Amino acid sequence: MSVAIVTGAASGIGRAVALELARGGTRVLAVDIDLSGAEETASLAAGTVVPHRADVSKPDEVEGYVRAALSSLGTPDKFFNNAGIAGANRTIVDMSVDEWSSTLAINLNSMFYGLKYVLPHMIDAGRGQVVNTGSIASLQGAPKRGDYVASKHATLGLTRTAAAEVRQFGIAVNCICPGSTDTPIIGKFRALLARDGQPIPAQGVGGRGMASADEIARTAAFLLRDDVPFLTGTMLSVDGGASGQY
């Protein structure tokens, strides 16, 4: 039976992916710093979902969630490396060093730690699928988004590097790049835009402003399938065509 680790699983895309995988019979470790949210995700699952609290910006806690998956569910063959935050929404000049560091710690360092501690077990098993969560911000810049854009551009580069390093072991590593999605994190981002008097960008097919988390989850679940092994080192942009407008 497949075993997955999903980070940022307390809400939004992470929760939707955890539930999508569980419905397909995958046993899932739902990781989040918000344990009550991860427990709620587990309560909604049609299959086996085990909640686990971890701060993904801390390498020892990332090692801890990998150990928890191994002990409670088995060797992970699917990894949705997803946890992240919206960032500060300030210009480079106005952004504090602490704000910059916090965003990079959660959005980028956590991606590296996850790959560092999950991939050895996939290498030993000779199989695995990894999906890192990027963003439309992996593909373009935006004012007042320097911390977030830098973290998401780097996530795409890290994805391509990891894919090149582990393809010989039968492991695929890809990046999903959502646009605006109806999740708590986009609500926080829109609140930051409103705070600073910035317009909220419109995007999406048919005039829809946002995708649903379930739509993104179905795309992530496709990338986590084990029957498309030649699809690796790439990204799928799921943004309603918004990235093509620039």
PDB file of N, CA, C and O in Angstrom, residues 162-215:
ATOM      1  N   ALA A 162      16.788  18.370  -7.873  1.00  0.00           N
ATOM      2  CA  ALA A 162      16.485  17.101  -7.217  1.00  0.00           C
ATOM      3  C   ALA A 162      16.110  16.032  -8.235  1.00  0.00           C
ATOM      4  O   ALA A 162      16.544  14.878  -8.131  1.00  0.00           O
ATOM      5  N   ALA A 163      15.319  16.422  -9.242  1.00  0.00           N
ATOM      6  CA  ALA A 163      14.924  15.454 -10.267  1.00  0.00           C
ATOM      7  C   ALA A 163      16.133  14.888 -10.984  1.00  0.00           C
ATOM      8  O   ALA A 163      16.210  13.673 -11.249  1.00  0.00           O
ATOM      9  N   ALA A 164      17.104  15.749 -11.301  1.00  0.00           N
ATOM     10  CA  ALA A 164      18.310  15.290 -11.989  1.00  0.00           C
ATOM     11  C   ALA A 164      19.139  14.366 -11.103  1.00  0.00           C
ATOM     12  O   ALA A 164      19.804  13.443 -11.606  1.00  0.00           O
ATOM     13  N   GLU A 165      19.097  14.587  -9.791  1.00  0.00           N
ATOM     14  CA  GLU A 165      19.914  13.787  -8.873  1.00  0.00           C
ATOM     15  C   GLU A 165      19.325  12.414  -8.582  1.00  0.00           C
ATOM     16  O   GLU A 165      20.081  11.474  -8.292  1.00  0.00           O
ATOM     17  N   VAL A 166      18.005  12.272  -8.638  1.00  0.00           N
ATOM     18  CA  VAL A 166      17.400  11.005  -8.179  1.00  0.00           C
ATOM     19  C   VAL A 166      16.682  10.221  -9.274  1.00  0.00           C
ATOM     20  O   VAL A 166      16.146   9.155  -9.016  1.00  0.00           O
ATOM     21  N   ARG A 167      16.680  10.707 -10.499  1.00  0.00           N
ATOM     22  CA  ARG A 167      15.957   9.977 -11.552  1.00  0.00           C
ATOM     23  C   ARG A 167      16.527   8.579 -11.765  1.00  0.00           C
ATOM     24  O   ARG A 167      15.796   7.638 -12.105  1.00  0.00           O
ATOM     25  N   GLN A 168      17.845   8.423 -11.527  1.00  0.00           N
ATOM     26  CA  GLN A 168      18.471   7.109 -11.711  1.00  0.00           C
ATOM     27  C   GLN A 168      17.961   6.080 -10.710  1.00  0.00           C
ATOM     28  O   GLN A 168      18.124   4.871 -10.920  1.00  0.00           O
ATOM     29  N   PHE A 169      17.323   6.554  -9.644  1.00  0.00           N
ATOM     30  CA  PHE A 169      16.799   5.657  -8.622  1.00  0.00           C
ATOM     31  C   PHE A 169      15.303   5.374  -8.788  1.00  0.00           C
ATOM     32  O   PHE A 169      14.677   4.765  -7.913  1.00  0.00           O
ATOM     33  N   GLY A 170      14.728   5.829  -9.897  1.00  0.00           N
ATOM     34  CA  GLY A 170      13.309   5.585 -10.133  1.00  0.00           C
ATOM     35  C   GLY A 170      12.391   6.545  -9.409  1.00  0.00           C
ATOM     36  O   GLY A 170      11.226   6.219  -9.156  1.00  0.00           O
ATOM     37  N   ILE A 171      12.898   7.736  -9.102  1.00  0.00           N
ATOM     38  CA  ILE A 171      12.124   8.731  -8.349  1.00  0.00           C
ATOM     39  C   ILE A 171      11.858   9.932  -9.240  1.00  0.00           C
ATOM     40  O   ILE A 171      12.771  10.459  -9.883  1.00  0.00           O
ATOM     41  N   ALA A 172      10.605  10.367  -9.258  1.00  0.00           N
ATOM     42  CA  ALA A 172      10.210  11.558 -10.018  1.00  0.00           C
ATOM     43  C   ALA A 172      10.007  12.725  -9.060  1.00  0.00           C
ATOM     44  O   ALA A 172       9.424  12.567  -7.985  1.00  0.00           O
ATOM     45  N   VAL A 173      10.486  13.893  -9.458  1.00  0.00           N
ATOM     46  CA  VAL A 173      10.317  15.112  -8.663  1.00  0.00           C
ATOM     47  C   VAL A 173       9.784  16.207  -9.585  1.00  0.00           C
ATOM     48  O   VAL A 173      10.433  16.555 -10.581  1.00  0.00           O
ATOM     49  N   ASN A 174       8.619  16.735  -9.253  1.00  0.00           N
ATOM     50  CA  ASN A 174       7.992  17.772 -10.060  1.00  0.00           C
ATOM     51  C   ASN A 174       7.507  18.917  -9.183  1.00  0.00           C
ATOM     52  O   ASN A 174       7.509  18.819  -7.953  1.00  0.00           O
ATOM     53  N   CYS A 175       7.087  19.984  -9.836  1.00  0.00           N
ATOM     54  CA  CYS A 175       6.631  21.182  -9.130  1.00  0.00           C
ATOM     55  C   CYS A 175       5.267  21.590  -9.685  1.00  0.00           C
ATOM     56  O   CYS A 175       5.078  21.657 -10.903  1.00  0.00           O
ATOM     57  N   ILE A 176       4.326  21.839  -8.809  1.00  0.00           N
ATOM     58  CA  ILE A 176       3.030  22.366  -9.210  1.00  0.00           C
ATOM     59  C   ILE A 176       2.997  23.856  -8.897  1.00  0.00           C
ATOM     60  O   ILE A 176       3.465  24.287  -7.834  1.00  0.00           O
ATOM     61  N   CYS A 177       2.504  24.645  -9.840  1.00  0.00           N
ATOM     62  CA  CYS A 177       2.531  26.101  -9.700  1.00  0.00           C
ATOM     63  C   CYS A 177       1.112  26.661  -9.776  1.00  0.00           C
ATOM     64  O   CYS A 177       0.654  27.082 -10.851  1.00  0.00           O
ATOM     65  N   PRO A 178       0.397  26.697  -8.659  1.00  0.00           N
ATOM     66  CA  PRO A 178      -0.969  27.220  -8.678  1.00  0.00           C
ATOM     67  C   PRO A 178      -0.993  28.742  -8.788  1.00  0.00           C
ATOM     68  O   PRO A 178      -0.079  29.436  -8.344  1.00  0.00           O
ATOM     69  N   GLY A 179      -2.067  29.241  -9.384  1.00  0.00           N
ATOM     70  CA  GLY A 179      -2.388  30.654  -9.293  1.00  0.00           C
ATOM     71  C   GLY A 179      -3.262  30.877  -8.069  1.00  0.00           C
ATOM     72  O   GLY A 179      -3.208  30.113  -7.098  1.00  0.00           O
ATOM     73  N   SER A 180      -4.081  31.905  -8.098  1.00  0.00           N
ATOM     74  CA  SER A 180      -4.952  32.194  -6.957  1.00  0.00           C
ATOM     75  C   SER A 180      -5.884  31.022  -6.706  1.00  0.00           C
ATOM     76  O   SER A 180      -6.577  30.552  -7.603  1.00  0.00           O
ATOM     77  N   THR A 181      -5.878  30.550  -5.473  1.00  0.00           N
ATOM     78  CA  THR A 181      -6.664  29.387  -5.087  1.00  0.00           C
ATOM     79  C   THR A 181      -7.422  29.718  -3.809  1.00  0.00           C
ATOM     80  O   THR A 181      -6.902  30.412  -2.929  1.00  0.00           O
ATOM     81  N   ASP A 182      -8.625  29.228  -3.721  1.00  0.00           N
ATOM     82  CA  ASP A 182      -9.496  29.537  -2.585  1.00  0.00           C
ATOM     83  C   ASP A 182      -9.042  28.786  -1.347  1.00  0.00           C
ATOM     84  O   ASP A 182      -9.542  27.716  -1.017  1.00  0.00           O
ATOM     85  N   THR A 183      -8.063  29.353  -0.644  1.00  0.00           N
ATOM     86  CA  THR A 183      -7.478  28.758   0.546  1.00  0.00           C
ATOM     87  C   THR A 183      -7.234  29.846   1.585  1.00  0.00           C
ATOM     88  O   THR A 183      -7.223  31.042   1.256  1.00  0.00           O
ATOM     89  N   PRO A 184      -6.968  29.472   2.835  1.00  0.00           N
ATOM     90  CA  PRO A 184      -6.667  30.484   3.851  1.00  0.00           C
ATOM     91  C   PRO A 184      -5.463  31.355   3.514  1.00  0.00           C
ATOM     92  O   PRO A 184      -5.452  32.543   3.825  1.00  0.00           O
ATOM     93  N   ILE A 185      -4.454  30.795   2.850  1.00  0.00           N
ATOM     94  CA  ILE A 185      -3.260  31.590   2.565  1.00  0.00           C
ATOM     95  C   ILE A 185      -3.570  32.714   1.575  1.00  0.00           C
ATOM     96  O   ILE A 185      -3.055  33.824   1.699  1.00  0.00           O
ATOM     97  N   ILE A 186      -4.447  32.456   0.595  1.00  0.00           N
ATOM     98  CA  ILE A 186      -4.788  33.522  -0.343  1.00  0.00           C
ATOM     99  C   ILE A 186      -5.640  34.581   0.353  1.00  0.00           C
ATOM    100  O   ILE A 186      -5.575  35.765   0.041  1.00  0.00           O
ATOM    101  N   GLY A 187      -6.433  34.160   1.339  1.00  0.00           N
ATOM    102  CA  GLY A 187      -7.187  35.135   2.119  1.00  0.00           C
ATOM    103  C   GLY A 187      -6.263  36.085   2.864  1.00  0.00           C
ATOM    104  O   GLY A 187      -6.499  37.299   2.908  1.00  0.00           O
ATOM    105  N   LYS A 188      -5.173  35.532   3.420  1.00  0.00           N
ATOM    106  CA  LYS A 188      -4.206  36.373   4.122  1.00  0.00           C
ATOM    107  C   LYS A 188      -3.494  37.316   3.150  1.00  0.00           C
ATOM    108  O   LYS A 188      -3.241  38.483   3.461  1.00  0.00           O
ATOM    109  N   PHE A 189      -3.171  36.795   1.956  1.00  0.00           N
ATOM    110  CA  PHE A 189      -2.512  37.631   0.961  1.00  0.00           C
ATOM    111  C   PHE A 189      -3.424  38.769   0.512  1.00  0.00           C
ATOM    112  O   PHE A 189      -3.005  39.921   0.408  1.00  0.00           O
ATOM    113  N   ARG A 190      -4.686  38.471   0.281  1.00  0.00           N
ATOM    114  CA  ARG A 190      -5.618  39.516  -0.146  1.00  0.00           C
ATOM    115  C   ARG A 190      -5.831  40.546   0.959  1.00  0.00           C
ATOM    116  O   ARG A 190      -6.016  41.733   0.685  1.00  0.00           O
ATOM    117  N   ALA A 191      -5.764  40.096   2.200  1.00  0.00           N
ATOM    118  CA  ALA A 191      -5.861  41.046   3.306  1.00  0.00           C
ATOM    119  C   ALA A 191      -4.665  41.992   3.311  1.00  0.00           C
ATOM    120  O   ALA A 191      -4.796  43.192   3.603  1.00  0.00           O
ATOM    121  N   LEU A 192      -3.478  41.464   2.972  1.00  0.00           N
ATOM    122  CA  LEU A 192      -2.293  42.320   2.879  1.00  0.00           C
ATOM    123  C   LEU A 192      -2.436  43.334   1.746  1.00  0.00           C
ATOM    124  O   LEU A 192      -2.063  44.502   1.889  1.00  0.00           O
ATOM    125  N   LEU A 193      -2.987  42.894   0.602  1.00  0.00           N
ATOM    126  CA  LEU A 193      -3.208  43.824  -0.505  1.00  0.00           C
ATOM    127  C   LEU A 193      -4.181  44.925  -0.097  1.00  0.00           C
ATOM    128  O   LEU A 193      -3.959  46.111  -0.388  1.00  0.00           O
ATOM    129  N   ALA A 194      -5.256  44.537   0.584  1.00  0.00           N
ATOM    130  CA  ALA A 194      -6.242  45.526   1.027  1.00  0.00           C
ATOM    131  C   ALA A 194      -5.618  46.499   2.019  1.00  0.00           C
ATOM    132  O   ALA A 194      -5.884  47.711   1.987  1.00  0.00           O
ATOM    133  N   ARG A 195      -4.767  45.985   2.898  1.00  0.00           N
ATOM    134  CA  ARG A 195      -4.080  46.831   3.884  1.00  0.00           C
ATOM    135  C   ARG A 195      -3.284  47.922   3.202  1.00  0.00           C
ATOM    136  O   ARG A 195      -3.257  49.081   3.655  1.00  0.00           O
ATOM    137  N   ASP A 196      -2.646  47.576   2.081  1.00  0.00           N
ATOM    138  CA  ASP A 196      -1.767  48.512   1.396  1.00  0.00           C
ATOM    139  C   ASP A 196      -2.446  49.222   0.231  1.00  0.00           C
ATOM    140  O   ASP A 196      -1.788  49.916  -0.544  1.00  0.00           O
ATOM    141  N   GLY A 197      -3.762  49.036   0.083  1.00  0.00           N
ATOM    142  CA  GLY A 197      -4.490  49.713  -0.976  1.00  0.00           C
ATOM    143  C   GLY A 197      -4.157  49.235  -2.370  1.00  0.00           C
ATOM    144  O   GLY A 197      -4.319  49.970  -3.350  1.00  0.00           O
ATOM    145  N   GLN A 198      -3.698  47.976  -2.510  1.00  0.00           N
ATOM    146  CA  GLN A 198      -3.357  47.416  -3.813  1.00  0.00           C
ATOM    147  C   GLN A 198      -4.555  46.688  -4.410  1.00  0.00           C
ATOM    148  O   GLN A 198      -5.338  46.064  -3.681  1.00  0.00           O
ATOM    149  N   PRO A 199      -4.706  46.732  -5.735  1.00  0.00           N
ATOM    150  CA  PRO A 199      -5.808  45.987  -6.364  1.00  0.00           C
ATOM    151  C   PRO A 199      -5.588  44.494  -6.269  1.00  0.00           C
ATOM    152  O   PRO A 199      -4.442  44.021  -6.255  1.00  0.00           O
ATOM    153  N   ILE A 200      -6.669  43.751  -6.204  1.00  0.00           N
ATOM    154  CA  ILE A 200      -6.599  42.294  -6.184  1.00  0.00           C
ATOM    155  C   ILE A 200      -6.651  41.803  -7.624  1.00  0.00           C
ATOM    156  O   ILE A 200      -7.599  42.099  -8.350  1.00  0.00           O
ATOM    157  N   PRO A 201      -5.634  41.085  -8.083  1.00  0.00           N
ATOM    158  CA  PRO A 201      -5.585  40.682  -9.491  1.00  0.00           C
ATOM    159  C   PRO A 201      -6.677  39.692  -9.841  1.00  0.00           C
ATOM    160  O   PRO A 201      -7.018  38.813  -9.048  1.00  0.00           O
ATOM    161  N   ALA A 202      -7.244  39.854 -11.036  1.00  0.00           N
ATOM    162  CA  ALA A 202      -8.240  38.915 -11.538  1.00  0.00           C
ATOM    163  C   ALA A 202      -7.561  37.914 -12.456  1.00  0.00           C
ATOM    164  O   ALA A 202      -6.624  38.235 -13.168  1.00  0.00           O
ATOM    165  N   GLN A 203      -8.014  36.675 -12.419  1.00  0.00           N
ATOM    166  CA  GLN A 203      -7.475  35.659 -13.299  1.00  0.00           C
ATOM    167  C   GLN A 203      -8.444  34.500 -13.353  1.00  0.00           C
ATOM    168  O   GLN A 203      -9.392  34.422 -12.581  1.00  0.00           O
ATOM    169  N   GLY A 204      -8.197  33.594 -14.289  1.00  0.00           N
ATOM    170  CA  GLY A 204      -8.979  32.374 -14.321  1.00  0.00           C
ATOM    171  C   GLY A 204      -9.835  32.229 -15.554  1.00  0.00           C
ATOM    172  O   GLY A 204     -10.220  33.187 -16.202  1.00  0.00           O
ATOM    173  N   VAL A 205     -10.131  30.984 -15.894  1.00  0.00           N
ATOM    174  CA  VAL A 205     -10.962  30.651 -17.033  1.00  0.00           C
ATOM    175  C   VAL A 205     -12.406  31.037 -16.745  1.00  0.00           C
ATOM    176  O   VAL A 205     -12.919  30.822 -15.648  1.00  0.00           O
ATOM    177  N   GLY A 206     -13.074  31.625 -17.721  1.00  0.00           N
ATOM    178  CA  GLY A 206     -14.487  31.948 -17.562  1.00  0.00           C
ATOM    179  C   GLY A 206     -14.757  33.032 -16.547  1.00  0.00           C
ATOM    180  O   GLY A 206     -15.869  33.138 -16.026  1.00  0.00           O
ATOM    181  N   GLY A 207     -13.746  33.844 -16.263  1.00  0.00           N
ATOM    182  CA  GLY A 207     -13.943  34.943 -15.337  1.00  0.00           C
ATOM    183  C   GLY A 207     -13.865  34.557 -13.872  1.00  0.00           C
ATOM    184  O   GLY A 207     -14.039  35.395 -13.005  1.00  0.00           O
ATOM    185  N   ARG A 208     -13.608  33.269 -13.593  1.00  0.00           N
ATOM    186  CA  ARG A 208     -13.466  32.871 -12.191  1.00  0.00           C
ATOM    187  C   ARG A 208     -12.187  33.458 -11.619  1.00  0.00           C
ATOM    188  O   ARG A 208     -11.127  33.379 -12.211  1.00  0.00           O
ATOM    189  N   GLY A 209     -12.276  34.018 -10.436  1.00  0.00           N
ATOM    190  CA  GLY A 209     -11.106  34.635  -9.844  1.00  0.00           C
ATOM    191  C   GLY A 209     -10.127  33.652  -9.241  1.00  0.00           C
ATOM    192  O   GLY A 209      -8.936  33.927  -9.173  1.00  0.00           O
ATOM    193  N   MET A 210     -10.629  32.492  -8.786  1.00  0.00           N
ATOM    194  CA  MET A 210      -9.774  31.548  -8.086  1.00  0.00           C
ATOM    195  C   MET A 210     -10.146  30.119  -8.442  1.00  0.00           C
ATOM    196  O   MET A 210     -11.300  29.810  -8.733  1.00  0.00           O
ATOM    197  N   ALA A 211      -9.154  29.246  -8.363  1.00  0.00           N
ATOM    198  CA  ALA A 211      -9.398  27.812  -8.443  1.00  0.00           C
ATOM    199  C   ALA A 211      -9.846  27.313  -7.072  1.00  0.00           C
ATOM    200  O   ALA A 211      -9.624  27.967  -6.050  1.00  0.00           O
ATOM    201  N   SER A 212     -10.444  26.160  -7.047  1.00  0.00           N
ATOM    202  CA  SER A 212     -10.724  25.506  -5.772  1.00  0.00           C
ATOM    203  C   SER A 212      -9.511  24.678  -5.372  1.00  0.00           C
ATOM    204  O   SER A 212      -8.712  24.254  -6.214  1.00  0.00           O
ATOM    205  N   ALA A 213      -9.380  24.443  -4.078  1.00  0.00           N
ATOM    206  CA  ALA A 213      -8.284  23.599  -3.601  1.00  0.00           C
ATOM    207  C   ALA A 213      -8.388  22.198  -4.183  1.00  0.00           C
ATOM    208  O   ALA A 213      -7.371  21.550  -4.469  1.00  0.00           O
ATOM    209  N   ASP A 214      -9.600  21.701  -4.386  1.00  0.00           N
ATOM    210  CA  ASP A 214      -9.780  20.360  -4.950  1.00  0.00           C
ATOM    211  C   ASP A 214      -9.249  20.269  -6.372  1.00  0.00           C
ATOM    212  O   ASP A 214      -8.700  19.234  -6.776  1.00  0.00           O
ATOM    213  N   GLU A 215      -9.410  21.339  -7.161  1.00  0.00           N
ATOM    214  CA  GLU A 215      -8.870  21.343  -8.527  1.00  0.00           C
ATOM    215  C   GLU A 215      -7.349  21.196  -8.504  1.00  0.00           C
ATOM    216  O   GLU A 215      -6.767  20.432  -9.283  1.00  0.00           O
TER     217      GLU A 215
END
